[in-house]
Structures are given as C-alpha cells and as structure tokens.
C-alpha cells in the first residue's frame, strides 16, 4: 500500500512538472516606443516621400511638386517659423497657412498631441542633421 501511494505521488509530481513545461513563457515586457521614436518613424513613412529622409526637400515625389518643399536645413527659415506655424501646417495642411494644398493635412495628429509635438521637434532636428 505504501509503495502504491509513493508511485502515485511520483506520477502526480511528473504530471505537474509536465504541465509547468506546457505553460507559455512569460513574455518579456517590451518598452513602448517614445513619441520621439514614433515621430521619426512617421516622418520616414509619411513625410519623406516629398520632404526627403533628411528633410532636404528632395524626396522621390518632390520633383513633381510646384512649389517644392523647402530645405529643412535652412536655419533662417527655422528662426522665422514658429512652432505654432509648424503645428498648424502639419495638422491642417499647407492651404491652412497659405502654402501649397499638396502639403496634405494630417488630421490624426490633432488628437495625438505628444506625437504632433515630437514631429515638430523632429523637423527642428533636421536643421542640424548630418
Ligand atoms: C505630397 C507631398 C508632401 C507630403 C507627404 C508632406 N509634405 Fe510637407 N510640404 C509639402 C510641400 C509641397 C510644402 C511646401 C508648400 C509651399 O511652399 O507652398 C510643404 C510644406 C511643409 C511645411 C511648411 C514649410 C514652410 O515653408 O513653412 C512643413 C513644416 C511640412 N511640410 C511638414 C511636413 C510633415 C511633418 C509631413 C509628414 C507628416 C509632410 N510635410 C508631408 C509637401 C508634402
């Protein structure tokens, strides 16, 4: 009898151990991308076609544009252009500030303020990129 219960305990222990092995591994928590990282990605995916990856106004679609996008490395433009102007042109489009309507609105950024502000900051960093 004693031997039987020992066998039972051993089998039960094996079964429990097997169950543990079947459990999915705990997923490693992944850091959420920061607004700055998201803004950089967004610029590459959505803006670089026209503005160029470095913001120099020479993206693949730029040749077809008239007027063409300006060079974001132009320091005097950065000095003139307020953050408010950048926010407005990016969210509401070129036509909202008297620029080309081909600079499309990005209405989704109106509700994602951290991303919008990080994108404005990203455009500022392009001044010194390279
Ligand atoms: C379809 C092409 C196109 C895309 C895509 C585009 N832009 Fe533009 N953008 C333009 C053009 C053209 C102008 C210049 C309009 C003018 O000078 O009349 C402009 C102007 C701007 C300006 C204002 C520059 C100034 O002279 O004041 C900013 C800032 C800007 N774009 C940022 C962005 C950002 C950020 C994105 C991505 C979310 C983006 N653009 C996507 C074509 C584009």
mmCIF file of C-alpha atoms and ligand atoms in Angstrom:
data_model
loop_
_atom_site.group_PDB
_atom_site.id
_atom_site.type_symbol
_atom_site.label_atom_id
_atom_site.label_comp_id
_atom_site.label_asym_id
_atom_site.label_seq_id
_atom_site.Cartn_x
_atom_site.Cartn_y
_atom_site.Cartn_z
ATOM 1 C CA UNK A 1 0.000 0.000 0.000
ATOM 2 C CA UNK A 2 2.760 2.385 0.959
ATOM 3 C CA UNK A 3 4.601 1.617 -2.267
ATOM 4 C CA UNK A 4 1.446 2.314 -4.273
ATOM 5 C CA UNK A 5 0.977 5.751 -2.744
ATOM 6 C CA UNK A 6 4.629 6.567 -3.394
ATOM 7 C CA UNK A 7 4.141 5.658 -7.040
ATOM 8 C CA UNK A 8 1.041 7.829 -7.087
ATOM 9 C CA UNK A 9 2.966 10.781 -5.663
ATOM 10 C CA UNK A 10 5.741 10.286 -8.195
ATOM 11 C CA UNK A 11 3.303 10.160 -11.106
ATOM 12 C CA UNK A 12 1.475 13.218 -9.831
ATOM 13 C CA UNK A 13 4.748 15.111 -9.480
ATOM 14 C CA UNK A 14 5.699 14.201 -13.032
ATOM 15 C CA UNK A 15 2.313 15.314 -14.322
ATOM 16 C CA UNK A 16 2.540 18.661 -12.526
ATOM 17 C CA UNK A 17 6.025 19.175 -13.879
ATOM 18 C CA UNK A 18 4.820 18.382 -17.407
ATOM 19 C CA UNK A 19 2.053 20.970 -17.021
ATOM 20 C CA UNK A 20 4.589 23.585 -15.971
ATOM 21 C CA UNK A 21 6.557 22.921 -19.127
ATOM 22 C CA UNK A 22 3.489 23.432 -21.254
ATOM 23 C CA UNK A 23 2.903 26.898 -19.879
ATOM 24 C CA UNK A 24 3.695 29.642 -22.332
ATOM 25 C CA UNK A 25 6.855 31.520 -21.430
ATOM 26 C CA UNK A 26 6.189 34.830 -19.734
ATOM 27 C CA UNK A 27 6.531 37.461 -22.446
ATOM 28 C CA UNK A 28 9.406 39.853 -21.889
ATOM 29 C CA UNK A 29 7.889 43.298 -21.389
ATOM 30 C CA UNK A 30 8.718 45.441 -24.399
ATOM 31 C CA UNK A 31 9.222 49.164 -23.998
ATOM 32 C CA UNK A 32 6.683 51.306 -25.820
ATOM 33 C CA UNK A 33 8.348 53.484 -28.452
ATOM 34 C CA UNK A 34 8.738 57.054 -27.242
ATOM 35 C CA UNK A 35 6.914 59.896 -29.057
ATOM 36 C CA UNK A 36 10.310 60.876 -30.498
ATOM 37 C CA UNK A 37 10.817 57.399 -31.953
ATOM 38 C CA UNK A 38 7.261 57.353 -33.307
ATOM 39 C CA UNK A 39 7.762 60.804 -34.848
ATOM 40 C CA UNK A 40 10.959 59.721 -36.572
ATOM 41 C CA UNK A 41 9.198 56.668 -37.965
ATOM 42 C CA UNK A 42 6.201 58.731 -39.044
ATOM 43 C CA UNK A 43 8.448 61.213 -40.839
ATOM 44 C CA UNK A 44 10.121 58.364 -42.715
ATOM 45 C CA UNK A 45 6.799 56.734 -43.636
ATOM 46 C CA UNK A 46 4.631 59.741 -44.345
ATOM 47 C CA UNK A 47 6.703 62.836 -44.974
ATOM 48 C CA UNK A 48 9.961 61.681 -46.567
ATOM 49 C CA UNK A 49 8.273 60.920 -49.925
ATOM 50 C CA UNK A 50 8.132 64.643 -50.505
ATOM 51 C CA UNK A 51 10.459 66.169 -47.920
ATOM 52 C CA UNK A 52 13.260 63.612 -48.265
ATOM 53 C CA UNK A 53 14.537 61.399 -45.431
ATOM 54 C CA UNK A 54 16.771 64.236 -44.180
ATOM 55 C CA UNK A 55 14.165 66.921 -44.851
ATOM 56 C CA UNK A 56 16.191 68.497 -47.609
ATOM 57 C CA UNK A 57 13.124 68.729 -49.862
ATOM 58 C CA UNK A 58 14.264 66.086 -52.313
ATOM 59 C CA UNK A 59 12.025 63.085 -51.675
ATOM 60 C CA UNK A 60 11.082 60.924 -54.703
ATOM 61 C CA UNK A 61 7.769 62.779 -55.128
ATOM 62 C CA UNK A 62 9.309 66.238 -54.781
ATOM 63 C CA UNK A 63 10.232 66.682 -58.452
ATOM 64 C CA UNK A 64 6.544 66.675 -59.372
ATOM 65 C CA UNK A 65 5.708 69.403 -56.858
ATOM 66 C CA UNK A 66 5.498 73.098 -57.595
ATOM 67 C CA UNK A 67 6.423 74.775 -55.323
ATOM 68 C CA UNK A 68 8.750 72.142 -53.995
ATOM 69 C CA UNK A 69 9.122 71.509 -50.262
ATOM 70 C CA UNK A 70 11.726 73.721 -48.701
ATOM 71 C CA UNK A 71 15.023 72.503 -47.305
ATOM 72 C CA UNK A 72 14.507 71.939 -43.578
ATOM 73 C CA UNK A 73 18.217 72.599 -43.024
ATOM 74 C CA UNK A 74 17.602 76.258 -43.761
ATOM 75 C CA UNK A 75 18.421 77.825 -40.392
ATOM 76 C CA UNK A 76 16.925 81.212 -41.265
ATOM 77 C CA UNK A 77 13.582 79.551 -42.016
ATOM 78 C CA UNK A 78 13.685 77.811 -38.619
ATOM 79 C CA UNK A 79 14.335 81.162 -36.981
ATOM 80 C CA UNK A 80 11.311 82.666 -38.756
ATOM 81 C CA UNK A 81 8.890 79.754 -38.496
ATOM 82 C CA UNK A 82 7.174 79.454 -35.133
ATOM 83 C CA UNK A 83 6.224 76.119 -33.561
ATOM 84 C CA UNK A 84 2.627 77.265 -33.940
ATOM 85 C CA UNK A 85 3.136 77.570 -37.726
ATOM 86 C CA UNK A 86 4.664 74.090 -37.891
ATOM 87 C CA UNK A 87 1.879 72.538 -35.811
ATOM 88 C CA UNK A 88 -0.781 74.186 -37.994
ATOM 89 C CA UNK A 89 0.734 73.306 -41.357
ATOM 90 C CA UNK A 90 1.339 69.721 -40.291
ATOM 91 C CA UNK A 91 -2.111 69.096 -38.773
ATOM 92 C CA UNK A 92 -4.257 71.275 -41.049
ATOM 93 C CA UNK A 93 -2.229 71.204 -44.253
ATOM 94 C CA UNK A 94 -0.444 73.759 -46.433
ATOM 95 C CA UNK A 95 -3.625 75.516 -47.570
ATOM 96 C CA UNK A 96 -4.434 76.481 -43.969
ATOM 97 C CA UNK A 97 -1.393 78.765 -43.855
ATOM 98 C CA UNK A 98 -1.444 79.925 -47.484
ATOM 99 C CA UNK A 99 1.032 77.291 -48.705
ATOM 100 C CA UNK A 100 0.558 74.590 -51.334
ATOM 101 C CA UNK A 101 -2.500 72.363 -50.807
ATOM 102 C CA UNK A 102 -0.283 69.466 -51.884
ATOM 103 C CA UNK A 103 1.110 69.666 -48.366
ATOM 104 C CA UNK A 104 -1.704 67.476 -47.058
ATOM 105 C CA UNK A 105 -3.355 67.748 -43.664
ATOM 106 C CA UNK A 106 -2.579 65.104 -41.038
ATOM 107 C CA UNK A 107 -5.787 65.291 -39.060
ATOM 108 C CA UNK A 108 -4.971 62.207 -36.980
ATOM 109 C CA UNK A 109 -2.196 64.200 -35.304
ATOM 110 C CA UNK A 110 -4.691 66.685 -33.862
ATOM 111 C CA UNK A 111 -5.673 64.115 -31.257
ATOM 112 C CA UNK A 112 -2.174 62.738 -30.678
ATOM 113 C CA UNK A 113 -0.554 65.801 -29.181
ATOM 114 C CA UNK A 114 2.646 64.066 -27.937
ATOM 115 C CA UNK A 115 3.259 62.688 -31.435
ATOM 116 C CA UNK A 116 2.424 66.024 -33.098
ATOM 117 C CA UNK A 117 4.826 67.902 -30.835
ATOM 118 C CA UNK A 118 7.532 65.269 -31.286
ATOM 119 C CA UNK A 119 7.122 65.609 -35.061
ATOM 120 C CA UNK A 120 7.574 69.375 -34.831
ATOM 121 C CA UNK A 121 10.687 68.733 -32.717
ATOM 122 C CA UNK A 122 11.868 66.224 -35.322
ATOM 123 C CA UNK A 123 11.532 68.816 -38.103
ATOM 124 C CA UNK A 124 13.649 71.131 -35.933
ATOM 125 C CA UNK A 125 16.365 68.472 -35.531
ATOM 126 C CA UNK A 126 16.613 68.154 -39.327
ATOM 127 C CA UNK A 127 18.154 71.625 -39.315
ATOM 128 C CA UNK A 128 21.336 70.145 -37.904
ATOM 129 C CA UNK A 129 21.018 66.557 -39.182
ATOM 130 C CA UNK A 130 24.122 65.018 -40.765
HETATM 131 C C1 LIG B 1 2.691 65.128 -51.025
HETATM 132 C C2 LIG B 1 3.943 65.714 -50.593
HETATM 133 C C3 LIG B 1 4.102 66.095 -49.144
HETATM 134 C C4 LIG B 1 3.983 65.284 -48.042
HETATM 135 C C5 LIG B 1 3.654 63.797 -47.999
HETATM 136 C C6 LIG B 1 4.258 66.123 -46.892
HETATM 137 N N1 LIG B 1 4.542 67.394 -47.292
HETATM 138 FE FE1 LIG B 1 5.031 68.929 -46.077
HETATM 139 N N2 LIG B 1 5.062 70.191 -47.683
HETATM 140 C C7 LIG B 1 4.923 69.792 -48.997
HETATM 141 C C8 LIG B 1 5.067 70.948 -49.853
HETATM 142 C C9 LIG B 1 4.972 70.954 -51.372
HETATM 143 C C10 LIG B 1 5.295 72.038 -48.992
HETATM 144 C C11 LIG B 1 5.607 73.471 -49.400
HETATM 145 C C12 LIG B 1 4.396 74.207 -49.720
HETATM 146 C C13 LIG B 1 4.690 75.621 -50.149
HETATM 147 O O1 LIG B 1 5.816 76.121 -50.010
HETATM 148 O O2 LIG B 1 3.734 76.227 -50.656
HETATM 149 C C14 LIG B 1 5.264 71.523 -47.640
HETATM 150 C C15 LIG B 1 5.403 72.294 -46.508
HETATM 151 C C16 LIG B 1 5.604 71.792 -45.239
HETATM 152 C C17 LIG B 1 5.933 72.609 -44.077
HETATM 153 C C18 LIG B 1 5.996 74.117 -44.025
HETATM 154 C C19 LIG B 1 7.260 74.637 -44.589
HETATM 155 C C20 LIG B 1 7.204 76.145 -44.717
HETATM 156 O O3 LIG B 1 7.721 76.631 -45.700
HETATM 157 O O4 LIG B 1 6.661 76.797 -43.827
HETATM 158 C C21 LIG B 1 6.125 71.747 -43.039
HETATM 159 C C22 LIG B 1 6.536 72.092 -41.623
HETATM 160 C C23 LIG B 1 5.888 70.406 -43.556
HETATM 161 N N3 LIG B 1 5.568 70.489 -44.879
HETATM 162 C C24 LIG B 1 5.999 69.274 -42.813
HETATM 163 C C25 LIG B 1 5.553 68.023 -43.256
HETATM 164 C C26 LIG B 1 5.473 66.875 -42.415
HETATM 165 C C27 LIG B 1 5.917 66.807 -40.962
HETATM 166 C C28 LIG B 1 4.943 65.870 -43.186
HETATM 167 C C29 LIG B 1 4.585 64.469 -42.757
HETATM 168 C C30 LIG B 1 3.577 64.359 -41.716
HETATM 169 C C31 LIG B 1 4.723 66.399 -44.517
HETATM 170 N N4 LIG B 1 5.103 67.703 -44.511
HETATM 171 C C32 LIG B 1 4.246 65.685 -45.580
HETATM 172 C C33 LIG B 1 4.691 68.526 -49.453
HETATM 173 C C34 LIG B 1 4.459 67.420 -48.654
#
